Short mmCIF file of C-alpha atoms in Angstrom, two decimals:
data_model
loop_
_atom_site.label_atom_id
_atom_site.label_comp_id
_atom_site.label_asym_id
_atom_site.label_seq_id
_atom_site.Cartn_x
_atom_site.Cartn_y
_atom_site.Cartn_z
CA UNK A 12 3.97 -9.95 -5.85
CA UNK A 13 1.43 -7.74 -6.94
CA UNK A 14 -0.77 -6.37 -4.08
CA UNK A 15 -3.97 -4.47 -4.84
CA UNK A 16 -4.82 -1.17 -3.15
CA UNK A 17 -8.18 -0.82 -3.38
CA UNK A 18 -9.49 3.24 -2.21
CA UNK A 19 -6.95 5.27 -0.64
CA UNK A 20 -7.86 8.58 0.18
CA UNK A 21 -10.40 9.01 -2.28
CA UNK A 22 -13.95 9.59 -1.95
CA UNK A 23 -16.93 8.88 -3.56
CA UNK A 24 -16.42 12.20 -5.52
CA UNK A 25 -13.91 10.18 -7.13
CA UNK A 26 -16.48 7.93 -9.00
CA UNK A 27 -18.91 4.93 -8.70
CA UNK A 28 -15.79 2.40 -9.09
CA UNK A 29 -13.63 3.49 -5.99
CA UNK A 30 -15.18 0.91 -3.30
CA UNK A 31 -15.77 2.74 0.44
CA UNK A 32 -18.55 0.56 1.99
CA UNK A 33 -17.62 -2.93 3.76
CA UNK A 34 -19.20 -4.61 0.96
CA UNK A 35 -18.00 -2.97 -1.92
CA UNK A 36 -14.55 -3.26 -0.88
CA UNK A 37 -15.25 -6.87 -0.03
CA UNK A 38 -16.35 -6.99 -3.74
CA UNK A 39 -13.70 -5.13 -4.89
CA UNK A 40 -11.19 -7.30 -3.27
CA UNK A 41 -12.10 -10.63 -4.60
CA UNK A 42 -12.75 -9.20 -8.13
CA UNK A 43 -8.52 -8.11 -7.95
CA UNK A 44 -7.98 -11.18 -6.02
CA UNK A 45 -9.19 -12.89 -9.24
CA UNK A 46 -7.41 -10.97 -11.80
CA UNK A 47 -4.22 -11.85 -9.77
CA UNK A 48 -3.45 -9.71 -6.93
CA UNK A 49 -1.25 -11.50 -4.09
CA UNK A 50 -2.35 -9.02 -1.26
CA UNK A 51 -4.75 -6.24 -0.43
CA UNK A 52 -4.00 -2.92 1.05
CA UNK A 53 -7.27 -0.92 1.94
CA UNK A 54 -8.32 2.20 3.82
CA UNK A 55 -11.38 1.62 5.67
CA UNK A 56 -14.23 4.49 5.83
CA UNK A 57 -16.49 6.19 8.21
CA UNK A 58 -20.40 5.52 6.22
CA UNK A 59 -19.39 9.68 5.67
CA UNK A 60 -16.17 8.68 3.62
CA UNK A 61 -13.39 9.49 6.07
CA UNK A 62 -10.30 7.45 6.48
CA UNK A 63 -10.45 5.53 10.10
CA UNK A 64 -8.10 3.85 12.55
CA UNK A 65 -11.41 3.40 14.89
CA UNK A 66 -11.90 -0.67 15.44
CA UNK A 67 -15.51 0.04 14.92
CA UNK A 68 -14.95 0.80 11.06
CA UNK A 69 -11.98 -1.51 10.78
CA UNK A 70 -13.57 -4.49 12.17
CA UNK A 71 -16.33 -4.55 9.37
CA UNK A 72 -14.42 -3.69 6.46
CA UNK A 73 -11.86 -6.80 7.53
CA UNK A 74 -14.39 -9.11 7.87
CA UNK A 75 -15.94 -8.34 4.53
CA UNK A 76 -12.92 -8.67 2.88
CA UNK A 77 -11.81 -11.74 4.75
CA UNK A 78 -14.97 -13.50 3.52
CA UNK A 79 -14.05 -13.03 0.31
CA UNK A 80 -10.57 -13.60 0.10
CA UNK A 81 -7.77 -15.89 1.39
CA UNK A 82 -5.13 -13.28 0.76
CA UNK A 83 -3.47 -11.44 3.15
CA UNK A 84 -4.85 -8.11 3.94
CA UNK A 85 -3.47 -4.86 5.45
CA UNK A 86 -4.36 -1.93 6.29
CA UNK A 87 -3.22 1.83 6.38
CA UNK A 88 -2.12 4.07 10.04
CA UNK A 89 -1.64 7.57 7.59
CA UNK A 90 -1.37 10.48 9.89
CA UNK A 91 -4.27 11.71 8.11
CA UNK A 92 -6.60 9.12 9.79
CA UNK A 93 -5.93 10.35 13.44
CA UNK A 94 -3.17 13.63 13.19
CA UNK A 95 -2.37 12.95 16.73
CA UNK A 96 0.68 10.68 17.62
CA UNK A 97 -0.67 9.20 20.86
CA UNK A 98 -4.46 9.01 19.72
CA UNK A 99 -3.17 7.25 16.40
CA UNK A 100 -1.18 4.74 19.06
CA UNK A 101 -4.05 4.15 21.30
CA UNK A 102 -6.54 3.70 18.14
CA UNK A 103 -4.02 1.10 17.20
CA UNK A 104 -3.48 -0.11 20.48
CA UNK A 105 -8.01 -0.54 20.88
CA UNK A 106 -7.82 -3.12 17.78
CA UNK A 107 -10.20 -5.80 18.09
CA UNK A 108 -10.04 -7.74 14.55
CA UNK A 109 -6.14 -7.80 13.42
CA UNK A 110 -4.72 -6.79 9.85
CA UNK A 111 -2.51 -9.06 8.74
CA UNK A 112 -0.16 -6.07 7.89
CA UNK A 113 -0.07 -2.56 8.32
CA UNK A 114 1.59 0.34 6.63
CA UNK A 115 3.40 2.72 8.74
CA UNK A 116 4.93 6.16 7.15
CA UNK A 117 8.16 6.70 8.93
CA UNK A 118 8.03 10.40 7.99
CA UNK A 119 5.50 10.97 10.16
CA UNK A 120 5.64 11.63 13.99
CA UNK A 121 5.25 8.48 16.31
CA UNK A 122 6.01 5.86 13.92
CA UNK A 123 8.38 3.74 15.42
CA UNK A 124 5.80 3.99 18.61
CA UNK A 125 3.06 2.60 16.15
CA UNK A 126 5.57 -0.27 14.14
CA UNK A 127 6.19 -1.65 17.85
CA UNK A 128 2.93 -1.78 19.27
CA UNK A 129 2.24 -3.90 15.90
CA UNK A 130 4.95 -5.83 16.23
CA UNK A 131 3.61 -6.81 19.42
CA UNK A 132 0.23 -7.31 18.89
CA UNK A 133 1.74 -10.06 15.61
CA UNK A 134 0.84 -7.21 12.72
CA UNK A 135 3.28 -7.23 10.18
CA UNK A 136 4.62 -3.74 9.76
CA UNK A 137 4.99 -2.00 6.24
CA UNK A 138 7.17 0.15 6.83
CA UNK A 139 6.21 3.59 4.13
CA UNK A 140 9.31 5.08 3.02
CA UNK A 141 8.16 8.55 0.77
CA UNK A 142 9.96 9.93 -1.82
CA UNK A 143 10.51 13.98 -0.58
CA UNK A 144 10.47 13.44 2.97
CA UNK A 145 13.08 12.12 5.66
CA UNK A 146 11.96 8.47 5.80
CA UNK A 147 14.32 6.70 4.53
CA UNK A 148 16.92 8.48 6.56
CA UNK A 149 15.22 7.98 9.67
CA UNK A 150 14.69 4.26 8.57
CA UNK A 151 17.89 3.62 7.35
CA UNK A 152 19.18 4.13 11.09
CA UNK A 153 15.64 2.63 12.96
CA UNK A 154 16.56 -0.10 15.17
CA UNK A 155 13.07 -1.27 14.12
CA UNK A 156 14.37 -2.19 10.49
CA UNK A 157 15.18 -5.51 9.95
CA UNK A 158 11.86 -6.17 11.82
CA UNK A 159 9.57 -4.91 9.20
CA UNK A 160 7.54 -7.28 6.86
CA UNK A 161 8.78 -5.61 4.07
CA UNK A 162 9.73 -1.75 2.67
CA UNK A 163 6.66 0.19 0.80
CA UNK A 164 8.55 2.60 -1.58
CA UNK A 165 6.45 5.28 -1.96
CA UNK A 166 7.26 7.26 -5.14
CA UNK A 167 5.31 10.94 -4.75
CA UNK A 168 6.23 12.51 -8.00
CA UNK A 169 3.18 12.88 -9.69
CA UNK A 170 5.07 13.42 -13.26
CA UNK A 171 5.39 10.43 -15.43
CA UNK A 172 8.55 11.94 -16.94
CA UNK A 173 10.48 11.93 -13.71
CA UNK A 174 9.38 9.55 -11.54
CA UNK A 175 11.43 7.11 -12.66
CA UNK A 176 14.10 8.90 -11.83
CA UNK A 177 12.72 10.38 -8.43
CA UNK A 178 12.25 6.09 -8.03
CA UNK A 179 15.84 5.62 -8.75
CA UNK A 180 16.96 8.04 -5.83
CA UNK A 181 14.06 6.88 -3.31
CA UNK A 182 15.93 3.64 -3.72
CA UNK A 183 19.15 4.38 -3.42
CA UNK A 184 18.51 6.49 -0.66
CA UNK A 185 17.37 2.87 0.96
CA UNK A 186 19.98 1.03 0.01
CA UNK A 187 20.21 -2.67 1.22
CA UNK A 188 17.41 -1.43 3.59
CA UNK A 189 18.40 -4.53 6.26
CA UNK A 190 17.83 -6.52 3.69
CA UNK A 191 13.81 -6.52 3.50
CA UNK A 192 12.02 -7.09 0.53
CA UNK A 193 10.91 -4.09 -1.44
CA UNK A 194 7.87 -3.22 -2.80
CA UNK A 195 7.81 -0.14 -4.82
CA UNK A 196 5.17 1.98 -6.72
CA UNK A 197 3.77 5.85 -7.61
CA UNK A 198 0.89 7.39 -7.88
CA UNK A 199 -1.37 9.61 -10.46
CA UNK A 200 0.59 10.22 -13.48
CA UNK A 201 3.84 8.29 -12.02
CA UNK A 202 2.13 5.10 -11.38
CA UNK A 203 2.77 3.25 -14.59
CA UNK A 204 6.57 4.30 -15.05
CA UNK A 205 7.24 2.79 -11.46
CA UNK A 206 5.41 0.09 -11.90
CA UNK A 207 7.28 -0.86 -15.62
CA UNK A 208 10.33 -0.16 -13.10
CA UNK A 209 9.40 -2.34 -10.64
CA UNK A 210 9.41 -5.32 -12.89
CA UNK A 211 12.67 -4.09 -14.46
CA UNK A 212 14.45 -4.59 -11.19
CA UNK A 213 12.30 -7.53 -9.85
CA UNK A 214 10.75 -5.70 -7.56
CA UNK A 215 7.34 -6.50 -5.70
CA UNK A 216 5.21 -3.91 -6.78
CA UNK A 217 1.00 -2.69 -6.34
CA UNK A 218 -1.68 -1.06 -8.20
CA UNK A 219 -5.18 0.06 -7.65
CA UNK A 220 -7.85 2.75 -7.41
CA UNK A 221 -5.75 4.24 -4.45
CA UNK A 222 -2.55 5.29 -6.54
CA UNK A 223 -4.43 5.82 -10.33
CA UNK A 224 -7.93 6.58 -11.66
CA UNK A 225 -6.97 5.68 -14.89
CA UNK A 226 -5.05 2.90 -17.53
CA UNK A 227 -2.03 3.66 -19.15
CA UNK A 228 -3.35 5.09 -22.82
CA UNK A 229 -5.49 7.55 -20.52
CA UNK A 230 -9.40 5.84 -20.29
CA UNK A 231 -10.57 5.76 -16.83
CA UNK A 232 -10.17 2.01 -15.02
CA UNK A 233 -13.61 0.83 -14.48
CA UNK A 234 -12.76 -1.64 -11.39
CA UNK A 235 -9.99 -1.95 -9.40
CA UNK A 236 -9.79 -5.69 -11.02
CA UNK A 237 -8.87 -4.21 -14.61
CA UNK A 238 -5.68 -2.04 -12.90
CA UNK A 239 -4.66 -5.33 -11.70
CA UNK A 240 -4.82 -6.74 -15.34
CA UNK A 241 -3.14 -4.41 -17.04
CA UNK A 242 -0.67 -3.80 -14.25
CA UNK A 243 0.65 -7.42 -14.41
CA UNK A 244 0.63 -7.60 -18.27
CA UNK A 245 2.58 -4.24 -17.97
CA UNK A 246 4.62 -5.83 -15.20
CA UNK A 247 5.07 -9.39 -15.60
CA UNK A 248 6.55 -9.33 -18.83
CA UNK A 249 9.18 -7.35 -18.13
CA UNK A 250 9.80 -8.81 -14.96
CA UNK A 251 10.52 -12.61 -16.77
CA UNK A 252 12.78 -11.20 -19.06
CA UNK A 253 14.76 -9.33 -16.49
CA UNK A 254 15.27 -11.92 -14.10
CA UNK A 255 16.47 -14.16 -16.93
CA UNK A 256 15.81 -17.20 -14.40
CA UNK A 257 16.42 -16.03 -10.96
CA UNK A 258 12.83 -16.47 -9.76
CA UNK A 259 9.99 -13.87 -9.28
CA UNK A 260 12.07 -11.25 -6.95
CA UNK A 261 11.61 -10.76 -3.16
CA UNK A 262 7.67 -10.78 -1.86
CA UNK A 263 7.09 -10.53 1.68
#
């Protein structure tokens, strides 16, 4: 599994390529789709550039993608969107078009309120474990656990000559994590390390606009469509001749 996340947090300071509108994420989408992506994970945007949790902006930007693709497609509940624990639950809560996941950052306060009004409204639940913050302890002994579509290991460290290793603890600091499937990547400079990780251990993994601007030898990615390329030629490989025939690793 190799799931495409197409803008993050980043605005249209960051560049023509990073997709914001309905549209150009719908573009964007079926363009990594294409090159091989298995799911999409998108932020959707205010027409100013802001991360929402409104189901006035999510609404559109689902149904654009939705039109293009068949995959599934989730979006994010980041703190950031709506700072305010019971406004971020009652955003949730006024859905009116479903994800078909969502990620939820257990570091943050009012998580577990926001994985269970998911579960209940038949969202799948991401559950965002961060490297330097608390989330995996406080997931490691959530009730909510073995209820989650799958763990998002989220691998901070910016530095491409540690993040391996800051990967390494992040996981062990999960351990069996109830047994749901992993999916692990970084960001900026640690993306590609991870991700070369990733297929070492048979991992589901992601790439896209949101975690990296750029390809591995340093030249900006024009499209989120060419991360996806190179990620699973950087991936894949490795992946095969780790696994040395036990399948493709867990996917969720």
């Amino acid at each position: 599994m190799v799931q495409v996340c197409l803008n993050g947090s980043r605005c249209a300071a960051d560049g023509v390529s990073v997709p914001l509108s309905p549209q150009d994420l719908a573009r964007s989408a079926a363009d990594a789709v294409t090159a091989g992506a298995t799911s999409v994970h998108v932020h959707p945007k205010t027409p100013c550039g802001h991360d929402s949790l409104s189901p006035r902006v999510l609404a559109p930007a689902l149904e654009a993608i939705r039109a293009r693709v068949s995959v599934p497609v989730g979006v994010t509940t980041g703190a950031w969107a709506e700072p305010d624990p019971a406004a971020r639950f009652a955003r949730v809560r006024s859905w009116t078009v479903l994800p078909d996941f969502a990620s939820v950052n257990w570091h943050e306060p009012g998580a577990e309120a926001v994985a269970e009004q998911l579960f209940g409204m038949g969202v799948g639940v991401e559950a965002g474990i961060w490297s330097g913050t608390d989330g995996a302890a406080r997931f490691t002994a959530s009730p909510l656990g073995p209820r989650v579509l799958r763990v998002l290991a989220e691998v901070t460290d910016p530095d491409p000559a540690t993040a391996e290793a800051s990967a390494r603890a992040l996981l062990a600091g999960l351990g069996e994590a109830f047994g749901r499937p992993v999916l692990l990547h970084g960001e900026e400079g640690g993306t590609w390390p991870v991700l070369r990780l990733a297929g070492r251990l048979g991992l589901a993994t992601r790439i896209g606009l949101e975690d990296t601007l750029f390809l591995p030898g340093g030249r900006r990615a024009a499209s989120n469509a060419e991360l996806v390329t190179e990620g699973l030629a950087r991936y894949g490989p490795v992946q095969r001749s780790s696994q040395g025939g036990r399948g493709t690793g867990p996917t969720g």
